[in-house]
Short mmCIF file of C-alpha atoms in Angstrom, two decimals:
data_model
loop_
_atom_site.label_atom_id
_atom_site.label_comp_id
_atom_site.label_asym_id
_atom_site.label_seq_id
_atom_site.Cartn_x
_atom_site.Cartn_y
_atom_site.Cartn_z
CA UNK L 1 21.79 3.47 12.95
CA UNK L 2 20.29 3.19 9.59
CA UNK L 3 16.85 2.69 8.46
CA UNK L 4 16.33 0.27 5.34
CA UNK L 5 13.14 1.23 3.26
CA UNK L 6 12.49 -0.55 0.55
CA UNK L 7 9.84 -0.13 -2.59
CA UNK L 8 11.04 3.65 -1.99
CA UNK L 9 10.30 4.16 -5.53
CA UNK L 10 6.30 3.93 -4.72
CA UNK L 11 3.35 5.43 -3.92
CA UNK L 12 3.48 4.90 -0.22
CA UNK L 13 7.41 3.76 0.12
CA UNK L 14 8.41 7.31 -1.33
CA UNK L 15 6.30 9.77 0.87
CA UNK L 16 7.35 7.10 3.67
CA UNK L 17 10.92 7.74 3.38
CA UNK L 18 10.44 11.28 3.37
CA UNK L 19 8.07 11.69 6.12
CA UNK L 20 11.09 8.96 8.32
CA UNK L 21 14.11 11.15 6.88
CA UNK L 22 12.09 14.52 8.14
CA UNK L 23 11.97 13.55 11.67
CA UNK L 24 15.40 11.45 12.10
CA UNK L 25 19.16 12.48 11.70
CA UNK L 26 19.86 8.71 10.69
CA UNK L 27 20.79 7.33 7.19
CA UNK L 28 17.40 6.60 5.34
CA UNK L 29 18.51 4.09 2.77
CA UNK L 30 16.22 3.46 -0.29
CA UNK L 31 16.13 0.65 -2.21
CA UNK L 32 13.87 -0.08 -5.15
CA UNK L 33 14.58 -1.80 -9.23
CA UNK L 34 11.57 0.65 -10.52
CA UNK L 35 9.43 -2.72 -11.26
CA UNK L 36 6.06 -0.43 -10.79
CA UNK L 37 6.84 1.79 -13.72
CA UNK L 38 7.17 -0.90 -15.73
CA UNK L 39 4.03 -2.75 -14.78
CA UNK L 40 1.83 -0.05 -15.36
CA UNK L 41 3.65 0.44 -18.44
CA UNK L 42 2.86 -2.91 -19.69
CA UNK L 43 -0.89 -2.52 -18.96
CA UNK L 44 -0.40 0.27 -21.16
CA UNK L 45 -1.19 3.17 -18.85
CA UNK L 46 0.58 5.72 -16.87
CA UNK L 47 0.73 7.66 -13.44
CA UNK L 48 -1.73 10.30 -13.45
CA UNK L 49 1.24 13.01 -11.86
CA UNK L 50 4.40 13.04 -13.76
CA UNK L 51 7.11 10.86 -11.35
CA UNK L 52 10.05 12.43 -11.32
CA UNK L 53 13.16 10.25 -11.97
CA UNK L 54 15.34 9.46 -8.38
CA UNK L 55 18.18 11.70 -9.02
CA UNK L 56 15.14 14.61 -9.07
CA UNK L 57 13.43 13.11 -5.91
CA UNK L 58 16.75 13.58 -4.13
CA UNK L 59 17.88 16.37 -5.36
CA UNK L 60 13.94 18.02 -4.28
CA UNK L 61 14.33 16.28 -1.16
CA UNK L 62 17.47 18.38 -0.23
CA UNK L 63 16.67 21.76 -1.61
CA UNK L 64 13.01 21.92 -0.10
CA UNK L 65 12.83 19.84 2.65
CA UNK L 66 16.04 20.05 3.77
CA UNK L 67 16.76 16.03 4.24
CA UNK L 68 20.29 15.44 3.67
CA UNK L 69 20.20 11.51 5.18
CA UNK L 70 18.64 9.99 1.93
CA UNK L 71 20.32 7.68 -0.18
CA UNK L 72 19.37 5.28 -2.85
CA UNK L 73 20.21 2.12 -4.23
CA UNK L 74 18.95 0.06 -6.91
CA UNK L 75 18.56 -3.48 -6.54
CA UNK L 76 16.41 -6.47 -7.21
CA UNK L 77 15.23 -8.15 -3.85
CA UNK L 78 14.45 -11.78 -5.05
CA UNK L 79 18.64 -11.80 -5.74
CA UNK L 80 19.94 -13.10 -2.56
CA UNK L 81 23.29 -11.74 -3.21
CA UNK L 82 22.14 -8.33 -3.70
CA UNK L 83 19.81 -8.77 -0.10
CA UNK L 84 23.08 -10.13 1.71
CA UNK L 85 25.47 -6.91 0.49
CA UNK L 86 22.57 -4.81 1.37
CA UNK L 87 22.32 -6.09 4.66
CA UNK L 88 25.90 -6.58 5.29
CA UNK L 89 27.00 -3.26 4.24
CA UNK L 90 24.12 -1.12 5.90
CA UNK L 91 23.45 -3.43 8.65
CA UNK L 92 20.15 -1.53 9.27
CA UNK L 93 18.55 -1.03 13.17
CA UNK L 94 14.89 -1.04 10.90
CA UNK L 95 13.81 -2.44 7.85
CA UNK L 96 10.57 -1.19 6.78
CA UNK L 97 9.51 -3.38 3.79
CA UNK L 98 7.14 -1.95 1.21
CA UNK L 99 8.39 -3.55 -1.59
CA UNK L 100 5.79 -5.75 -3.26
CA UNK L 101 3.61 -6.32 -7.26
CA UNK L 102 0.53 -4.64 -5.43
CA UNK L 103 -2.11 -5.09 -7.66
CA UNK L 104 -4.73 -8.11 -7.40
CA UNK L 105 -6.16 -7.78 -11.41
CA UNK L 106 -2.48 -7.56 -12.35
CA UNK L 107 -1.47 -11.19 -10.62
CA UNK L 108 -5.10 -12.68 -12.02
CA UNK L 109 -4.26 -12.44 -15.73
CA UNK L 110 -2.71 -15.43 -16.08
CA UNK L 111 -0.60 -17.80 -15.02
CA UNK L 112 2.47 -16.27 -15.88
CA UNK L 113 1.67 -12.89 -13.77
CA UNK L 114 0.57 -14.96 -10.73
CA UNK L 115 4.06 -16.85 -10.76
CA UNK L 116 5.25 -13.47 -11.19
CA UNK L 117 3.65 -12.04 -8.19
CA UNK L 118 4.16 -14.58 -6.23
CA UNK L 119 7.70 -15.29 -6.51
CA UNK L 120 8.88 -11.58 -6.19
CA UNK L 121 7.09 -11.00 -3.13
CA UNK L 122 7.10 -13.94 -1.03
CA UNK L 123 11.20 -14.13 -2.01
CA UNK L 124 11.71 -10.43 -1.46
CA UNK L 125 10.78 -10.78 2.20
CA UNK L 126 12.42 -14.36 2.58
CA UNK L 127 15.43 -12.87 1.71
CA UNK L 128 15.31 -9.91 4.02
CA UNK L 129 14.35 -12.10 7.01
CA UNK L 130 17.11 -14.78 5.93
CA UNK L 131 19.71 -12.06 5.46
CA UNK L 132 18.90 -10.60 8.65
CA UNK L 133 19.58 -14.19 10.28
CA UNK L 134 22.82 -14.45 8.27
CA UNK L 135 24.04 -11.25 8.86
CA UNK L 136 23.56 -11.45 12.75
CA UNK L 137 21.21 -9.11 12.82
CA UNK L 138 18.29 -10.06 14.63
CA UNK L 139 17.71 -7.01 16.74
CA UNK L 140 16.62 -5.40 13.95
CA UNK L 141 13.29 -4.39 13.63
CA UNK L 142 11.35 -5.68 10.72
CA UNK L 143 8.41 -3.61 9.29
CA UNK L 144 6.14 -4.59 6.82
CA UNK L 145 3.18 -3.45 4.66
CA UNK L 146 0.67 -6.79 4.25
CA UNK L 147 -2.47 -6.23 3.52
CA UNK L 148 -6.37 -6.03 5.12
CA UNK L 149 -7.23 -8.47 2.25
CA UNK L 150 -5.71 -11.57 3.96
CA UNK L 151 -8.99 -11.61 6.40
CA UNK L 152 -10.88 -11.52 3.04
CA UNK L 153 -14.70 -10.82 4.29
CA UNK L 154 -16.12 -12.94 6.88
CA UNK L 155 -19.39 -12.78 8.59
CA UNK L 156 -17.67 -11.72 11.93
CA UNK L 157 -15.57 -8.97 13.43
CA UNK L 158 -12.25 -9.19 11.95
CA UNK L 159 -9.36 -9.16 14.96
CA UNK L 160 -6.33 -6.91 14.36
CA UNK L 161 -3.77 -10.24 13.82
CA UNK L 162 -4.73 -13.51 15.77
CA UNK L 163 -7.95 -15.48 16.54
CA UNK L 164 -9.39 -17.88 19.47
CA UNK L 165 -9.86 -21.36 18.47
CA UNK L 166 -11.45 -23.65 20.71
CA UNK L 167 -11.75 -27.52 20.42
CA UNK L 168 -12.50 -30.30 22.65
CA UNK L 169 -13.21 -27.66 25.93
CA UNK L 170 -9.63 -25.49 25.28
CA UNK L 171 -8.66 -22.66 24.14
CA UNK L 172 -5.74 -20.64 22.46
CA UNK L 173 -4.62 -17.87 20.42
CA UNK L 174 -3.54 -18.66 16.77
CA UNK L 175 -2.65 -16.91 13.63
CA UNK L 176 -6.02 -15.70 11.48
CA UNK L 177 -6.16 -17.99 8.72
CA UNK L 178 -5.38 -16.98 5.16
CA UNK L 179 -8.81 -16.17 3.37
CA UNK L 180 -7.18 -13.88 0.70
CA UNK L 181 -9.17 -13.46 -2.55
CA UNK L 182 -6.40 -13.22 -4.93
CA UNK L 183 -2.71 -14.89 -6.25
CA UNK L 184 -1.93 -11.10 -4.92
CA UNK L 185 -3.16 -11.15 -1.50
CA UNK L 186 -2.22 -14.63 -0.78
CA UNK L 187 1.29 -13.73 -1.13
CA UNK L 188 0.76 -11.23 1.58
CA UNK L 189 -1.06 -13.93 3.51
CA UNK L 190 2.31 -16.25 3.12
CA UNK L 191 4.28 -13.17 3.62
CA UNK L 192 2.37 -12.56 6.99
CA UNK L 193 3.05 -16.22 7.90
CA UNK L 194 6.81 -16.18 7.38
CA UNK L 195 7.38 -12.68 9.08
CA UNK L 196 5.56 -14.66 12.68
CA UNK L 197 7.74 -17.61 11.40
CA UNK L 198 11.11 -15.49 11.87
CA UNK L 199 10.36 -13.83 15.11
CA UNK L 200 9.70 -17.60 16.55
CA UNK L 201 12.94 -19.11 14.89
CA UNK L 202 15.45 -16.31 14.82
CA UNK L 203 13.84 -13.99 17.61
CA UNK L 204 13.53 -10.50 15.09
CA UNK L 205 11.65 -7.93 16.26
CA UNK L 206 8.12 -8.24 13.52
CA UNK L 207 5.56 -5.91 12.80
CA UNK L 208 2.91 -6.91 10.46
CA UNK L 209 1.33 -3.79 9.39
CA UNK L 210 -1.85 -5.26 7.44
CA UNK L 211 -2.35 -2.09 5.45
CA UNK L 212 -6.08 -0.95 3.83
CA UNK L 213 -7.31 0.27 0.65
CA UNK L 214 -4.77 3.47 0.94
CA UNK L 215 -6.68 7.05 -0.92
CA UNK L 216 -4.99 10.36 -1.32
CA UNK L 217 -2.11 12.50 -3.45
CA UNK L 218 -0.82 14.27 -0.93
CA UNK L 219 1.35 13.84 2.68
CA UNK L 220 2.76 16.88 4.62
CA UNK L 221 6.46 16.33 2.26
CA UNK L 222 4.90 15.92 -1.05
CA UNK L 223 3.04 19.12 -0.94
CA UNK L 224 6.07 21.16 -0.73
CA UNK L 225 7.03 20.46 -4.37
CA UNK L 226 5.96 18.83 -7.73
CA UNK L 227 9.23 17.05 -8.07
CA UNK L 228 8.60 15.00 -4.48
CA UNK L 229 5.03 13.95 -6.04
CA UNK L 230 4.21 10.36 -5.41
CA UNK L 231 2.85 8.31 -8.35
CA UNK L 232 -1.10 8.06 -8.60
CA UNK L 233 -2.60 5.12 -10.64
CA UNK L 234 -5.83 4.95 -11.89
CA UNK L 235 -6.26 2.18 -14.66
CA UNK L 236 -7.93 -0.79 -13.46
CA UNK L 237 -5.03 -2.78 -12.74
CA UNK L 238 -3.28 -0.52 -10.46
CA UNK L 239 -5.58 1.64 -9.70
CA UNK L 240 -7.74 1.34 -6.73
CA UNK L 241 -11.17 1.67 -6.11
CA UNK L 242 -11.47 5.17 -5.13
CA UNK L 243 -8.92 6.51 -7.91
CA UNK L 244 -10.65 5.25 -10.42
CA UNK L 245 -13.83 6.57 -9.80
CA UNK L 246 -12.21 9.90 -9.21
CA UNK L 247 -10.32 9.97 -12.62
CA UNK L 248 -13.94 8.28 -14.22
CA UNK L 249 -15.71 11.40 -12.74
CA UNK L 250 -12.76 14.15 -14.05
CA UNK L 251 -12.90 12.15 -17.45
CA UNK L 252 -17.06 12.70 -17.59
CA UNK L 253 -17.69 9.15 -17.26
CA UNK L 254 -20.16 8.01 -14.85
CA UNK L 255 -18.84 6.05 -11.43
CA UNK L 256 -19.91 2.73 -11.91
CA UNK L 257 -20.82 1.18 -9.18
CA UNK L 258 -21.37 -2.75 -8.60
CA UNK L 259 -24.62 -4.06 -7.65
CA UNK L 260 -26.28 -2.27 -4.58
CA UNK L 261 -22.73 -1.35 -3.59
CA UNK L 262 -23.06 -1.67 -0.13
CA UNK L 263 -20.24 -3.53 0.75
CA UNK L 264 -17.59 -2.07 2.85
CA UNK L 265 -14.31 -1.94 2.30
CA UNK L 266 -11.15 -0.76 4.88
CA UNK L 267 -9.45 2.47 3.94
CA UNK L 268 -6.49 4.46 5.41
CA UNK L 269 -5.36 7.66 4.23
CA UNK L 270 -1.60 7.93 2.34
CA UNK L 271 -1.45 10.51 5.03
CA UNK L 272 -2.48 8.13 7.74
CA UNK L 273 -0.83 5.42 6.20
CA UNK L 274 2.77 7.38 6.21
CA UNK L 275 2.46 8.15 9.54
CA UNK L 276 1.69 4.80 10.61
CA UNK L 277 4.87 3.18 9.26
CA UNK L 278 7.09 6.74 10.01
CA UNK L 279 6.18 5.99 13.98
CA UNK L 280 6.96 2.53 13.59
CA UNK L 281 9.95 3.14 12.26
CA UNK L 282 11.17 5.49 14.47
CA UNK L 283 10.14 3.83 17.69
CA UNK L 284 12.72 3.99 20.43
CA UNK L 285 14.44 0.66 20.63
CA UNK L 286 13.21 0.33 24.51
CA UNK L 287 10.11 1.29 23.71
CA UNK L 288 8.81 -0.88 20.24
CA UNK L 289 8.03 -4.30 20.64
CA UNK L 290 10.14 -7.08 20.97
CA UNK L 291 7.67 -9.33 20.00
CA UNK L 292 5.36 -10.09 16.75
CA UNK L 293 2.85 -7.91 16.38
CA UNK L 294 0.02 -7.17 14.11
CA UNK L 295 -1.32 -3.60 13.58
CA UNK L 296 -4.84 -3.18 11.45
CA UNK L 297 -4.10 0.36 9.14
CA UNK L 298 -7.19 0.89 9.01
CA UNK L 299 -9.12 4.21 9.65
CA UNK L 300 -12.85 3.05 8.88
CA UNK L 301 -14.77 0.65 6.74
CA UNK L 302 -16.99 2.58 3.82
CA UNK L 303 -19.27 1.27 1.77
CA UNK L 304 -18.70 1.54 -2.02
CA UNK L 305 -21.87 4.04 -2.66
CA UNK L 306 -20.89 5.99 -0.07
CA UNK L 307 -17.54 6.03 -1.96
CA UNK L 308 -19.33 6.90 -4.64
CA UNK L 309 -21.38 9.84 -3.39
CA UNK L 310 -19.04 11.57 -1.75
CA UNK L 311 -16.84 12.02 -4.69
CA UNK L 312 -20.19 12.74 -6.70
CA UNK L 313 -20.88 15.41 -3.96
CA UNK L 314 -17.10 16.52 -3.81
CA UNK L 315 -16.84 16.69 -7.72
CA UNK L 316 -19.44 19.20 -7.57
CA UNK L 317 -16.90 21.55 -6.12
CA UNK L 318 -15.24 21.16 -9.08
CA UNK L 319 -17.48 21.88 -11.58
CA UNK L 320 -17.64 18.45 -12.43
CA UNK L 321 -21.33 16.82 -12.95
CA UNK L 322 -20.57 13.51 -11.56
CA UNK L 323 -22.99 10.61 -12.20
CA UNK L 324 -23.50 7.51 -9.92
CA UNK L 325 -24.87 4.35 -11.66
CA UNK L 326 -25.64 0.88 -10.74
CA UNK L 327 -24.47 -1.96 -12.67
CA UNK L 328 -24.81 -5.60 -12.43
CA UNK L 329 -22.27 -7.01 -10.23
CA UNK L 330 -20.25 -9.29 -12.33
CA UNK L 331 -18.21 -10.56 -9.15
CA UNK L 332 -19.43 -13.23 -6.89
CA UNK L 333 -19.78 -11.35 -3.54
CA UNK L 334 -22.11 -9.96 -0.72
CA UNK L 335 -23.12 -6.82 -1.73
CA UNK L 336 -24.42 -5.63 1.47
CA UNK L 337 -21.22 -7.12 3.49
CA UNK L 338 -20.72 -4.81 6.66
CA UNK L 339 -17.29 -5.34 7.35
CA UNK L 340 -16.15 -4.47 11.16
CA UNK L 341 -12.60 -4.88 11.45
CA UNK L 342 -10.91 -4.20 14.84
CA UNK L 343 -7.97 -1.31 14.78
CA UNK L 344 -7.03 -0.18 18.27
CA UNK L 345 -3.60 -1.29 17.98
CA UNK L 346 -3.42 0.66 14.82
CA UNK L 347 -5.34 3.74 16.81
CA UNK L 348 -2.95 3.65 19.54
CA UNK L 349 -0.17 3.96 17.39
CA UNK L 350 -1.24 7.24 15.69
CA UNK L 351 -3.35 8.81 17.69
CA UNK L 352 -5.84 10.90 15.77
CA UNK L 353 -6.93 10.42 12.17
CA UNK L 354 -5.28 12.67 10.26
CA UNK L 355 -7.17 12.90 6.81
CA UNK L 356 -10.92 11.95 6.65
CA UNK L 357 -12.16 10.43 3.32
CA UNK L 358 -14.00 13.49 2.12
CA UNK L 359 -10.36 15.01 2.57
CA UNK L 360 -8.65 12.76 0.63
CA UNK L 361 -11.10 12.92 -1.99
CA UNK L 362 -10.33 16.80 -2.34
CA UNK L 363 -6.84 16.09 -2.75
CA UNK L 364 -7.54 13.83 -5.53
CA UNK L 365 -9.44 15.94 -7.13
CA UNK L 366 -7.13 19.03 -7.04
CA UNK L 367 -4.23 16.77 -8.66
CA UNK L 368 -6.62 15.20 -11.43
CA UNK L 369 -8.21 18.70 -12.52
CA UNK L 370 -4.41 19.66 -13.11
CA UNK L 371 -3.51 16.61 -14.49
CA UNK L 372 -7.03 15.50 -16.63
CA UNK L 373 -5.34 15.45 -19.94
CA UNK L 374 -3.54 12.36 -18.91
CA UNK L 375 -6.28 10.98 -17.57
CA UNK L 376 -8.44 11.47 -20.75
CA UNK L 377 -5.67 10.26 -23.05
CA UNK L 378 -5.64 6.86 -21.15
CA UNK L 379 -9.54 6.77 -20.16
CA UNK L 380 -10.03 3.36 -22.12
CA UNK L 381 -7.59 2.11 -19.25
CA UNK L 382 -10.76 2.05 -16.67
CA UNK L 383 -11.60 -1.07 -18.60
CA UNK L 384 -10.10 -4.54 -17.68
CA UNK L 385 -11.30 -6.14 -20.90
CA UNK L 386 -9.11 -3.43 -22.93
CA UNK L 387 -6.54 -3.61 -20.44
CA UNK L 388 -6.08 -7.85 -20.52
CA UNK L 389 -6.40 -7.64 -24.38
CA UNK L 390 -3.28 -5.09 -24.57
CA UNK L 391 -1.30 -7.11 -21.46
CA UNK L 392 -1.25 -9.67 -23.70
#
């Protein structure tokens, strides 16, 4: 039966479909419209690693790896037509949904980008879960990528999904409530809500695989050849915390760190992460859930210095002279937040961590050296005042 993986275009939907196509003989079919070129684009920057167009990717795919059971298709997900032929014409045993606008500074320019954000995402997934409905198929099992962010950072160990209320002497289990920081992550939050919504009205199979801060360049595929790279942001917009500082560091800028910086944050490896959503994916139908369940991709939380020191301390093996500085924190936000955030579900489900964060970081590193002229030629793009003056 087919698999359905959408945003295959990405940084973690294309080493996903990869790692899934490696270790099934069933039709992988890949869906994306290429919107994340074009954001990043607009914010005037550019993947660190040169993407290689689709036709490449496949073509790659089938002379290294071997994977003949790829296909693609290009196609806008907030069309319901284009969901509904998809569906219809595929009818897929798994959908693993990583389509989504990722990027919280990108939806918090202005109002037009939050509509933006908003609308893509949350209708992407209403029309897969609708479509499923339609289509009669509701024994399909629905996969998707939300986010850690939707717990945003309470004083309290974060459960992996649900919560106990109590009121008036009883008790029950109900849904964590939304506490997303951002138009971005609150679409995740709704998205999260509507996925536990379709398992209760239509009876699909959900998993609601609240992903981390993902690090890293590589997975076990992507190695193999340039032309099955994945993309690797690093402007402010797209790129996350730990990228940036790793391109700031190859550019010979200092990593600028917040405040104290002691805040953690939940990470996951694009190694880890892949694997994650590849088991998934592949489950046996008799043995993944039949339910709605919530999976924490997390691997640990680390504080930002720490973030910060280690890629000081793992530039140095790079000849790079990497500085760590203190700024003043210009966010609103507990700088010495020790986030605990419960993962066993997540543990369970891949065993052993398969990239540490000092790992990662050496990956990172061995892809910037190669690649540093890029990341010099677009080293104003660290700076979200630049970066909102030229999105205008």
């Amino acid at each position: 039966m087919p698999i359905l993986l959408t945003g295959a275009d990405g940084y973690v939907g294309w080493p996903t479909a990869l790692r899934i196509a490696d270790r099934t003989d069933d039709r992988v079919v890949m869906v994306d419209d290429f919107s994340r070129r074009g954001w990043v684009e607009e914010v005037g920057s550019v993947s660190a690693t040169p993407v290689a167009d689709i036709d490449t990717r496949l073509t790659a795919a089938r002379e290294v790896l071997g994977l003949q059971n790829l296909s693609f298709v290009q196609g806008d997900l907030t069309e319901k037509s284009f969901v509904d032929e998809l569906l219809t014409v595929h009818e897929p045993d798994t959908v693993v949904h990583v389509a989504a606008q990722p990027s919280a500074p990108y939806s918090q320019i202005n109002g037009e980008r939050a509509n933006y954000t908003q609308h893509n995402n949350m209708q992407s997934t209403r029309n897969l879960l609708w479509g499923l409905e339609e289509a009669g198929l509701t024994d399909t099992h629905f996969i998707e990528t939300t986010t850690t962010g939707v717990y945003g950072a309470p004083n309290f160990p974060i459960p992996e999904g649900g919560a106990t209320m109590e009121n008036g002497g009883e008790r029950d289990e109900v849904p964590f409530p939304a506490m997303a920081g951002s138009w971005y992550h609150l679409t995740k939050a709704h998205d999260a809500a509507n996925v536990r919504l379709a398992h209760s009205q239509f009876g699909i199979p959900t998993s609601d695989v609240r992903t981390a801060i993902v690090y890293g360049t590589e997975t076990e595929e992507t190695r193999e050849d340039d032309r099955l790279k994945t993309r690797f942001d690093f402007d402010y917009y797209f790129g996350t915390v730990t990228h940036r500082f790793c391109a700031q560091a190859v550019a010979g800028y200092p990593v600028t760190v917040y405040g104290k910086g002691e805040q953690r944050k939940p990470f996951v490896s694009l190694e880890d992460a892949v694997e994650g959503l590849a088991r998934l994916a592949l489950a046996d139908p008799d043995d993944r859930p039949g339910d709605h369940v919530v999976y924490n991709q997390v691997t640990r939380a680390i504080s930002i210095v720490e973030v910060a020191e280690t890629i000081a301390e793992t530039g140095a093996d790079f000849d790079l002279d990497v500085d760590v500085e203190h700024f003043e924190n210009p966010r609103d936000e507990d700088e010495t937040h020790k986030m605990v955030i419960e993962h066993d579900r997540y543990d369970d489900l891949i065993g052993e961590q398969r990239q540490s964060f000092s790992e990662g970081v050496t990956d990172i590193f061995e892809t910037l050296v190669r690649h540093r002229e890029t990341v010099t030629a677009y080293e104003d793009r660290f700076l979200p005042s630049v970066l909102a003056d030229g999105a205008e």
